[in-house]
Short mmCIF file of C-alpha atoms in Angstrom, two decimals:
data_model
loop_
_atom_site.label_atom_id
_atom_site.label_comp_id
_atom_site.label_asym_id
_atom_site.label_seq_id
_atom_site.Cartn_x
_atom_site.Cartn_y
_atom_site.Cartn_z
CA MET N 1 20.42 24.07 -7.46
CA GLU N 2 19.31 21.25 -9.77
CA GLY N 3 20.39 18.68 -7.21
CA ILE N 4 18.17 20.20 -4.53
CA VAL N 5 15.19 20.26 -6.87
CA LEU N 6 15.76 16.62 -7.81
CA LEU N 7 16.08 15.65 -4.15
CA VAL N 8 12.79 17.36 -3.28
CA LEU N 9 11.05 15.71 -6.24
CA PHE N 10 12.47 12.31 -5.24
CA ALA N 11 11.20 12.78 -1.70
CA ALA N 12 7.77 13.86 -2.92
CA PHE N 13 7.25 11.17 -5.53
CA VAL N 14 9.06 8.17 -4.01
CA ILE N 15 9.76 8.52 -0.30
CA ALA N 16 6.39 9.96 0.77
CA PRO N 17 4.18 7.26 -0.83
CA MET N 18 6.51 4.49 0.34
CA ALA N 19 6.37 5.82 3.91
CA GLY N 20 2.58 5.87 3.65
CA ILE N 21 2.48 2.30 2.32
CA TRP N 22 4.87 1.27 5.13
CA LYS N 23 2.31 2.58 7.65
CA VAL N 24 -0.60 0.97 5.78
CA PHE N 25 1.23 -2.37 5.93
CA SER N 26 2.00 -1.88 9.63
CA LYS N 27 -1.65 -1.20 10.39
CA ALA N 28 -2.54 -4.43 8.59
CA GLY N 29 -0.06 -6.43 10.66
CA ILE N 30 2.36 -6.84 7.73
CA PRO N 31 6.01 -5.90 8.27
CA GLY N 32 6.40 -2.38 6.88
CA PHE N 33 9.78 -2.97 5.23
CA LEU N 34 7.99 -5.10 2.62
CA ALA N 35 6.72 -1.85 1.10
CA PHE N 36 10.24 -1.16 -0.17
CA ILE N 37 10.71 -4.49 -1.97
CA PRO N 38 9.73 -4.09 -5.64
CA PHE N 39 7.07 -6.48 -6.94
CA VAL N 40 6.68 -8.14 -3.51
CA ASN N 41 4.82 -5.10 -2.22
CA LEU N 42 2.13 -5.63 -4.87
CA PHE N 43 1.26 -9.03 -3.41
CA PHE N 44 0.96 -7.54 0.06
CA LEU N 45 -1.19 -4.69 -1.24
CA CYS N 46 -3.60 -7.44 -2.28
CA LYS N 47 -3.54 -8.79 1.28
CA VAL N 48 -4.32 -5.32 2.66
CA ALA N 49 -7.19 -5.08 0.17
CA ASN N 50 -8.53 -8.38 1.56
CA ARG N 51 -7.75 -10.24 -1.67
CA GLU N 52 -5.77 -13.44 -2.03
CA TRP N 53 -2.01 -12.80 -2.27
CA PHE N 54 -1.66 -14.64 -5.58
CA MET N 55 -3.97 -12.10 -7.22
CA GLY N 56 -0.89 -9.86 -7.21
CA PHE N 57 0.11 -11.60 -10.42
CA LEU N 58 -2.68 -9.63 -12.12
CA PHE N 59 -0.53 -6.52 -11.74
CA PHE N 60 1.79 -8.01 -14.38
CA VAL N 61 -0.88 -8.65 -17.05
CA PRO N 62 -1.17 -5.76 -19.53
CA ILE N 63 -4.51 -3.92 -19.54
CA VAL N 64 -5.77 -6.12 -16.70
CA ASN N 65 -3.28 -4.43 -14.36
CA ILE N 66 -4.96 -1.05 -14.85
CA VAL N 67 -8.41 -2.38 -13.95
CA PHE N 68 -7.02 -4.47 -11.10
CA SER N 69 -5.17 -1.46 -9.66
CA PHE N 70 -8.46 0.44 -9.48
CA ILE N 71 -10.08 -2.52 -7.72
CA VAL N 72 -7.27 -2.97 -5.18
CA TYR N 73 -7.00 0.74 -4.38
CA ASN N 74 -10.78 0.94 -4.02
CA ASP N 75 -10.76 -2.04 -1.64
CA ILE N 76 -7.98 -0.44 0.43
CA ALA N 77 -9.88 2.86 0.59
CA GLN N 78 -13.03 1.02 1.67
CA ARG N 79 -11.12 -0.84 4.40
CA TYR N 80 -10.33 2.61 5.82
CA GLY N 81 -13.94 3.72 5.45
CA LYS N 82 -13.15 6.06 2.55
CA GLY N 83 -15.09 6.48 -0.69
CA VAL N 84 -14.47 6.54 -4.42
CA GLY N 85 -12.93 10.02 -4.28
CA TYR N 86 -10.20 8.70 -2.01
CA THR N 87 -9.67 5.79 -4.41
CA LEU N 88 -9.07 8.27 -7.23
CA GLY N 89 -6.65 10.12 -4.97
CA LEU N 90 -4.72 6.90 -4.31
CA ILE N 91 -4.48 6.27 -8.04
CA PHE N 92 -3.65 9.75 -9.33
CA LEU N 93 -1.92 11.36 -6.31
CA PRO N 94 -0.34 8.52 -4.34
CA MET N 95 2.38 10.85 -3.05
CA LEU N 96 -0.32 12.64 -1.05
CA PHE N 97 -3.01 10.07 -0.35
CA PHE N 98 -0.92 7.07 0.79
CA PRO N 99 0.77 9.10 3.54
CA LEU N 100 -2.62 10.49 4.54
CA LEU N 101 -4.01 6.98 4.68
CA GLY N 102 -1.04 5.52 6.52
CA PHE N 103 -0.54 8.24 9.10
CA THR N 104 -4.20 8.71 10.09
CA ALA N 105 -5.32 7.42 13.44
CA GLU N 106 -8.00 5.22 11.86
CA PRO N 107 -7.24 1.49 11.86
CA ILE N 108 -8.02 -0.70 8.89
CA LYS N 109 -11.35 -2.46 9.29
CA GLY N 110 -10.74 -6.11 10.06
CA PHE N 111 -7.10 -5.66 11.17
CA LYS N 112 -5.51 -4.74 14.47
CA GLU N 113 -2.57 -2.37 14.28
CA VAL N 114 0.60 -4.08 15.40
CA SER N 115 3.31 -2.10 17.15
CA ASN N 116 6.94 -2.63 16.22
CA GLU N 117 7.67 -4.37 19.51
CA ALA N 118 4.78 -6.79 19.08
CA SER N 119 5.55 -7.50 15.44
CA SER N 120 9.15 -8.42 16.22
CA ASN N 121 8.00 -10.96 18.85
CA GLU N 122 5.30 -12.59 16.77
CA SER N 123 5.64 -14.73 13.69
CA PHE N 124 4.19 -13.51 10.42
CA GLU N 125 1.83 -15.72 8.48
CA VAL N 126 1.29 -15.08 4.76
CA ALA N 127 -1.72 -17.31 4.18
#
């Protein structure tokens, strides 16, 4: 019984937000599998938020990382046309709000959604 509970909690707190971030990355034209690579995904979250990739290093600076997380999540929510309430949802309930953001039909403003077939045929540029 404990194993089933742990599996459900793992799915809710890890798999669901990662699947949502995968879709957010895909909508931004970034390969979705990068959502599963620890630390690397932070740099690509900056790209989705329309920030320079190297600003991802701010996630590793104590105290600054908290403020910068709010800024990045707010920028991502705004790219989807969402408000501050959605930003708070991304921060405090990512297991719910990232999948909602990733699996909605709305594209990110300023990006074209890339299908899997198109992304495998095109090269990916970081800069």
